[in-house]
CSV table of C-alpha atoms in Angstrom, one decimal:
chain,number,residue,atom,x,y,z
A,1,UNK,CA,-12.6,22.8,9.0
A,2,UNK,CA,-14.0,19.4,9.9
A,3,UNK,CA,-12.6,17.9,6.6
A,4,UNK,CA,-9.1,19.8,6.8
A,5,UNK,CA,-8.6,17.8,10.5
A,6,UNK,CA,-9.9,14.2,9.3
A,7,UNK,CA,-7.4,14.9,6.6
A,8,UNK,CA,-4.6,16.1,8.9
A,9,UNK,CA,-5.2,13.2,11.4
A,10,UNK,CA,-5.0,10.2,8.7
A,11,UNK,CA,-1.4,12.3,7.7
A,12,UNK,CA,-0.2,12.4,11.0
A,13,UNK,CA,-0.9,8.2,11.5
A,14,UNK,CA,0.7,7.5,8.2
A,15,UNK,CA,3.9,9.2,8.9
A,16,UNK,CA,3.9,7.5,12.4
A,17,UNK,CA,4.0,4.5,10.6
A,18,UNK,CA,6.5,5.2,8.2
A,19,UNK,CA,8.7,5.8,11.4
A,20,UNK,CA,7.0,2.4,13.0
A,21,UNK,CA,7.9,0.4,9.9
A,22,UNK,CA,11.6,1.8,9.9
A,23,UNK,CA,12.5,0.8,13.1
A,24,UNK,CA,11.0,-2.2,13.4
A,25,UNK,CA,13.2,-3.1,10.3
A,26,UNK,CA,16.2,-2.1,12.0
A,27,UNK,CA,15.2,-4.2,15.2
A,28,UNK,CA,15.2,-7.4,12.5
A,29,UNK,CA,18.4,-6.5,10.6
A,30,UNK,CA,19.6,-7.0,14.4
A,31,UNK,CA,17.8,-10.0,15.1
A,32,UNK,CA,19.1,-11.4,11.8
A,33,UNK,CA,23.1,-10.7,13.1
A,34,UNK,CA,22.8,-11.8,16.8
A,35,UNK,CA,19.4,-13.2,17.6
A,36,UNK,CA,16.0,-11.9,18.5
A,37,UNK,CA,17.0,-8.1,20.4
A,38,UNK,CA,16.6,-7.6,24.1
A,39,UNK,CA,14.7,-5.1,25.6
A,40,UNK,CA,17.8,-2.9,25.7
A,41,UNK,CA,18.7,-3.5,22.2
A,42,UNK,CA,15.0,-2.3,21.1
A,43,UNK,CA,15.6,0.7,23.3
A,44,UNK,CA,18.8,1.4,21.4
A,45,UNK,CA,17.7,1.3,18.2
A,46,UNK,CA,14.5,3.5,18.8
A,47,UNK,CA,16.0,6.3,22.0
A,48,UNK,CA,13.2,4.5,24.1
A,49,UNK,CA,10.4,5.7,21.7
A,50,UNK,CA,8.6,3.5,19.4
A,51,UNK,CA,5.5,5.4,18.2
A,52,UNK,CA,3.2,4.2,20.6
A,53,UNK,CA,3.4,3.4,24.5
A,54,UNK,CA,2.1,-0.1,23.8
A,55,UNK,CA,4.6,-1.2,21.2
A,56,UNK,CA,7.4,-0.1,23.6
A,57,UNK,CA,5.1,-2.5,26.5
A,58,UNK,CA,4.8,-4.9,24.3
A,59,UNK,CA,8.8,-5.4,24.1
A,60,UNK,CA,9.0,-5.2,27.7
A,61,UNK,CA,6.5,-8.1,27.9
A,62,UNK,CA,7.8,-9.9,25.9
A,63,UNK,CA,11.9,-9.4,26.5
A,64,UNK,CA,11.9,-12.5,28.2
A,65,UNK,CA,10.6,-15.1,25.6
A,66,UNK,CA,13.6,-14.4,23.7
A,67,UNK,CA,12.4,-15.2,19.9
A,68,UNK,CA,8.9,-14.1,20.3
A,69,UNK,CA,9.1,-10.3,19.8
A,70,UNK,CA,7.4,-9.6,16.6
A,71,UNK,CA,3.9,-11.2,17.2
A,72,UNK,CA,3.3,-8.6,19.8
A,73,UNK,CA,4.3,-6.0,17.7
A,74,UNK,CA,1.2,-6.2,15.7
A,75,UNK,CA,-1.1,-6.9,18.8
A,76,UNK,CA,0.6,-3.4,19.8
A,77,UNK,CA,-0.4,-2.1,16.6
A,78,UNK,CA,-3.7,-3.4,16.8
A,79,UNK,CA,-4.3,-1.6,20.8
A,80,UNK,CA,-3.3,1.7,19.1
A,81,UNK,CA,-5.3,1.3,16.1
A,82,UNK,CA,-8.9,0.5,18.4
A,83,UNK,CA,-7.6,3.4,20.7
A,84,UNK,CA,-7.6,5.9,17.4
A,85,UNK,CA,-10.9,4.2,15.7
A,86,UNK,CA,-12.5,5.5,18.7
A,87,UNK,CA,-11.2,8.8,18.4
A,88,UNK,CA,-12.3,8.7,14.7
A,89,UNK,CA,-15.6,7.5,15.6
A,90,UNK,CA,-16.1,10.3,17.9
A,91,UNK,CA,-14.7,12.9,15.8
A,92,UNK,CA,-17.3,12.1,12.9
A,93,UNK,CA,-20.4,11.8,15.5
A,94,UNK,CA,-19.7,15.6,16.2
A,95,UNK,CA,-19.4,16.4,12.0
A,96,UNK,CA,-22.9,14.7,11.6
A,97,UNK,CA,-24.4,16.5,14.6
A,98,UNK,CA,-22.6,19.6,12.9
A,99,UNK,CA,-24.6,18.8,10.0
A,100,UNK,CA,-21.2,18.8,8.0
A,101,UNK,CA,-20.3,16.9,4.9
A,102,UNK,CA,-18.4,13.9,5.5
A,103,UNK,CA,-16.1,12.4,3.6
A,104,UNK,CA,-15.7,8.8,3.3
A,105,UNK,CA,-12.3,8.0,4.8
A,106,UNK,CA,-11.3,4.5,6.5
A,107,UNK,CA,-9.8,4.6,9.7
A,108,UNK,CA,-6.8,2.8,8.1
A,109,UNK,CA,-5.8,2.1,4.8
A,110,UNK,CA,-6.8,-1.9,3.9
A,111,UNK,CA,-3.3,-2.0,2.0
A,112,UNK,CA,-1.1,-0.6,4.9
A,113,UNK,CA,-3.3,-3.5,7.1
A,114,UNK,CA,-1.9,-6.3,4.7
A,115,UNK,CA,1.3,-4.8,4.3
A,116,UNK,CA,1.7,-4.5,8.2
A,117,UNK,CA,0.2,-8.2,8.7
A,118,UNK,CA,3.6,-9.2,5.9
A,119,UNK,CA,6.2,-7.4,7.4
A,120,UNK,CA,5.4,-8.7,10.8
A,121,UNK,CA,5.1,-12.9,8.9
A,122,UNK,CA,8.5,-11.7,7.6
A,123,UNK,CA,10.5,-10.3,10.7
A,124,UNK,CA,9.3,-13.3,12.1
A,125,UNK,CA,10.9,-15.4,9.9
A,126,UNK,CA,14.1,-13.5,10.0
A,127,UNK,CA,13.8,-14.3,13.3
A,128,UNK,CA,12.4,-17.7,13.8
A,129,UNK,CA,13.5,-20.2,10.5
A,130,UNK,CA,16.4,-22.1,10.3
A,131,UNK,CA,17.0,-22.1,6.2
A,132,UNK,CA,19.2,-19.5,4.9
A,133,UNK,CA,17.3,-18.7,1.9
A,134,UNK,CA,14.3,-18.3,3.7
A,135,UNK,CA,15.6,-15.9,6.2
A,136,UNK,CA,17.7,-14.1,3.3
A,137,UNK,CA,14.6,-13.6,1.3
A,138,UNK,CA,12.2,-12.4,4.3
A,139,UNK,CA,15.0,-9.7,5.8
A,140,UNK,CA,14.8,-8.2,1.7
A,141,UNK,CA,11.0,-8.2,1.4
A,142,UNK,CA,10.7,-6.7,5.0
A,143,UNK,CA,13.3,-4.2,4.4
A,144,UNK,CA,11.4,-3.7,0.6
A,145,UNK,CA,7.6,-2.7,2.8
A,146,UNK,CA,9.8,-0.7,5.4
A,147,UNK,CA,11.3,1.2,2.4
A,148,UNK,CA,7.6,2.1,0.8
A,149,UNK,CA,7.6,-0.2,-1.7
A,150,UNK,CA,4.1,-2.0,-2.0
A,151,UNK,CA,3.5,-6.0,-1.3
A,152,UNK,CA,3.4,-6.5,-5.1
A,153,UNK,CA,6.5,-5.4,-5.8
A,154,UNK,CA,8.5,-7.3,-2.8
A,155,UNK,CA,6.5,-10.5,-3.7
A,156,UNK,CA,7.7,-10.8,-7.3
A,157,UNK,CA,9.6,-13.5,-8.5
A,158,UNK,CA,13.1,-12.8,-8.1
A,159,UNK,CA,12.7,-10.0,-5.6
A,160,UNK,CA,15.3,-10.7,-3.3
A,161,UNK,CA,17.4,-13.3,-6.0
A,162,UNK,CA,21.3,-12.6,-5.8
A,163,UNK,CA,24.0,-13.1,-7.8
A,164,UNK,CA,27.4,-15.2,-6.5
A,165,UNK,CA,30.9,-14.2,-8.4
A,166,UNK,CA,33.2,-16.8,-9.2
A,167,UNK,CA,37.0,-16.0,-10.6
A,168,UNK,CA,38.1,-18.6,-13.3
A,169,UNK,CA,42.2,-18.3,-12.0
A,170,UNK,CA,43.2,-17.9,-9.0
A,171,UNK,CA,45.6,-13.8,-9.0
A,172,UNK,CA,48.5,-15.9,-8.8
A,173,UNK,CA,47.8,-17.9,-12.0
A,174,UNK,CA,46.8,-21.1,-10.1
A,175,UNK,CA,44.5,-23.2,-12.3
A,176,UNK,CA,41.6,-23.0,-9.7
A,177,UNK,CA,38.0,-21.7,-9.0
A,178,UNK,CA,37.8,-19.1,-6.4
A,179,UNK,CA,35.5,-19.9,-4.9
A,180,UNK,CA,35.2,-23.6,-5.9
A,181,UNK,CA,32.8,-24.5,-3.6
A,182,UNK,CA,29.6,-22.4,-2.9
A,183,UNK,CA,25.9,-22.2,-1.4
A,184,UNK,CA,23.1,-20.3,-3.5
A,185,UNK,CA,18.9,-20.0,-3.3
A,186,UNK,CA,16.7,-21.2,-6.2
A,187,UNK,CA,16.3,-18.6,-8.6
A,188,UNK,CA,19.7,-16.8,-7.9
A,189,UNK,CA,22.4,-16.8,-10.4
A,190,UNK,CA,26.2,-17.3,-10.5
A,191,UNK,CA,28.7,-15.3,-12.6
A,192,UNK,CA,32.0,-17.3,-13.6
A,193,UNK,CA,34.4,-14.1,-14.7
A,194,UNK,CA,38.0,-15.1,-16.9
A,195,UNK,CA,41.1,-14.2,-14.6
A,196,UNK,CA,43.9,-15.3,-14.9
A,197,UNK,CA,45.5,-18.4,-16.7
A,198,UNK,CA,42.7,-18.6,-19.4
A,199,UNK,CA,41.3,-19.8,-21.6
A,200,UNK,CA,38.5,-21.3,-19.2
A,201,UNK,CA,35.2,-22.4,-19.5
A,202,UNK,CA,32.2,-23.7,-17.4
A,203,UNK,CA,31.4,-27.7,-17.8
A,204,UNK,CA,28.9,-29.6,-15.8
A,205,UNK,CA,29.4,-33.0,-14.9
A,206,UNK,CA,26.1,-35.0,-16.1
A,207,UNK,CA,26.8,-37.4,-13.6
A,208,UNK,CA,26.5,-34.9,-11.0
A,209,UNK,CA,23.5,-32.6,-11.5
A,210,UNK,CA,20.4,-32.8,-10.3
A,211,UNK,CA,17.3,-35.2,-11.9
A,212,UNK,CA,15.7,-32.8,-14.9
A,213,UNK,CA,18.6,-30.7,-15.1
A,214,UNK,CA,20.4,-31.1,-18.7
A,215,UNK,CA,24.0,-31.0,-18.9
A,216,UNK,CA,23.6,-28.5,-22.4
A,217,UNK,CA,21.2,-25.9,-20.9
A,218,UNK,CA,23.5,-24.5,-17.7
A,219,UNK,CA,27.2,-25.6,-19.3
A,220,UNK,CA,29.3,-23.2,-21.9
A,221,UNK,CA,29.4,-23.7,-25.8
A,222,UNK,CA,32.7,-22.2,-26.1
A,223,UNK,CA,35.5,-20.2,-24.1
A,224,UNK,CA,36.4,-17.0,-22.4
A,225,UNK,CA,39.3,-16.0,-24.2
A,226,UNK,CA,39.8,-12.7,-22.5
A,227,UNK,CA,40.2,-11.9,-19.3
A,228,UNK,CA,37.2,-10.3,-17.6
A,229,UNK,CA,35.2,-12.3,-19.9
A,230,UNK,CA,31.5,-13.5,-17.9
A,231,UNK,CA,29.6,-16.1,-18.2
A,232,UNK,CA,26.3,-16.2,-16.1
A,233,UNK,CA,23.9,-18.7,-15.4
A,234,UNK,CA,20.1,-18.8,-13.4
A,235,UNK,CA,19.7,-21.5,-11.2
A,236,UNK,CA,16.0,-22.8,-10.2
A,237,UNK,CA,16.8,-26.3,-9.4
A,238,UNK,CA,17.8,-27.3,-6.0
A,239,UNK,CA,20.8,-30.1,-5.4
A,240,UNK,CA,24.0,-30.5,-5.9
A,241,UNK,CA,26.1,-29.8,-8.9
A,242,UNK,CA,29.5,-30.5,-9.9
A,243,UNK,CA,31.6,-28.6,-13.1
A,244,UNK,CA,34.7,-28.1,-14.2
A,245,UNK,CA,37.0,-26.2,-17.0
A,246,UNK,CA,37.4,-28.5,-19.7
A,247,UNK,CA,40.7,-27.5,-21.0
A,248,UNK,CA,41.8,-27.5,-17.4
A,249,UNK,CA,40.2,-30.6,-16.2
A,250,UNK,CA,43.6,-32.6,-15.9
A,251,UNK,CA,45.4,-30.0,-13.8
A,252,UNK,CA,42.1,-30.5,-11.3
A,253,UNK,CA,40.3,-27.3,-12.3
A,254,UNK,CA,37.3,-28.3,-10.6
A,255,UNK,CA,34.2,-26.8,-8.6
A,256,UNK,CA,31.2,-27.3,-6.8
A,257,UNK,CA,27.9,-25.6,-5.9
A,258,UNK,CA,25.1,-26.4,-4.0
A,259,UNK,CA,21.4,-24.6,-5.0
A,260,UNK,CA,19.2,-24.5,-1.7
């Protein structure tokens, strides 16, 4: 009896949030595409109904401070979470006076508390930072701890890496890259694919990499004879590097990328 409701109440809070975590996720996919969300924006996404009467007072409060949403969210959390400890507490005073077994449950789990205490550090980067990669890589972990996946998993190297695609040949049969210029993050790769016009290949300038960076360990030893031939390569140093495609190098076959 007493067990079967202890049981039934920590169930109850977890699925709550699972629903919490969701939306809030949704509110910073939004606040990634046009800014931190309004208060009718919030109200949009969630029907009015966030979980909890404070989290939804919490956005009201805090609607007109523009890019400060997501701190409150946790302080939200936080009200809710003293408001159900002391329902917990009372709950196991009446077991013990029961003389009941207890059984040794926390009012929260201490891994949902860190992984509550992330997602809120990385909304608020979505939010708040000014770097592209670091905005990029916060919305994946976020959306990675609103999906169920654990704080271990979404902090591993490479977690939210991505992969650019480059044509060698332009459709038309232009000697080009398309794209020839483009932006990555450190640790994400590029994929140069043979299209048209071929053979190609991918040369870097050594006069144009960055200090540390050898001109043999991210440039081709051979050619991409048939078309949609790959070649990729891992980036983890940032600056600016210039390449080109040797046998095309006259006709200007040149490109550019730039590792953030």
């Amino acid at each position: 009896g007493a067990r079967r409701a202890e049981i039934e109440l920590i169930s109850t809070r977890s699925r709550l949030l699972n629903k919490m975590l969701y939306k809030i996720a949704v509110c910073a996919l939004i606040a990634a595409t046009h800014g931190a969300p309004t208060l009718d924006a919030a109200a949009t996404v969630s029907d009015g109904h966030w979980g909890s009467d404070e989290l939804l007072e919490a956005v009201e409060h805090d609607a007109p401070h523009g890019r400060e949403l997501f701190p409150m969210l946790i302080r939200a959390h936080k009200v809710r979470a003293s408001r159900d400890r002391a329902r917990s507490a009372s709950h196991t005073a009446d077991v013990a006076r029961a003389g009941e077994p207890m059984m040794s449950i926390g009012d929260k789990n201490p891994a949902k508390t860190l992984e509550m205490l992330q997602l809120n550090d990385e909304l608020n980067t979505v939010v708040k930072s000014d770097s592209m990669c670091s905005r990029r890589h916060a919305m994946a972990r976020a959306a990675g701890l609103a999906a169920g996946l654990t704080m271990a998993q979404v902090n591993k190297p490479g977690f939210a890496a991505a992969t650019k695609m480059v044509k060698l040949g332009a459709d038309n049969g232009q000697l080009v890259f398309v794209p020839d210029e483009i932006e990555i993050c450190k640790g994400d790769s590029v994929t140069w694919t043979n299209n048209k016009a071929g053979p190609h290949n991918v040369v870097f300038d050594e006069e144009a990499i960055p200090e540390g960076v050898t001109q043999e360990s991210i440039s081709m030893d051979g050619l991409l004879n048939d078309e949609g031939a790959t070649f990729t390569k891992k980036f983890d140093v940032a600056g600016s590097y210039a390449y080109y495609c040797e046998p095309h190098r006259g006709a200007g076959m040149n490109g550019a990328l730039t590792v953030a």
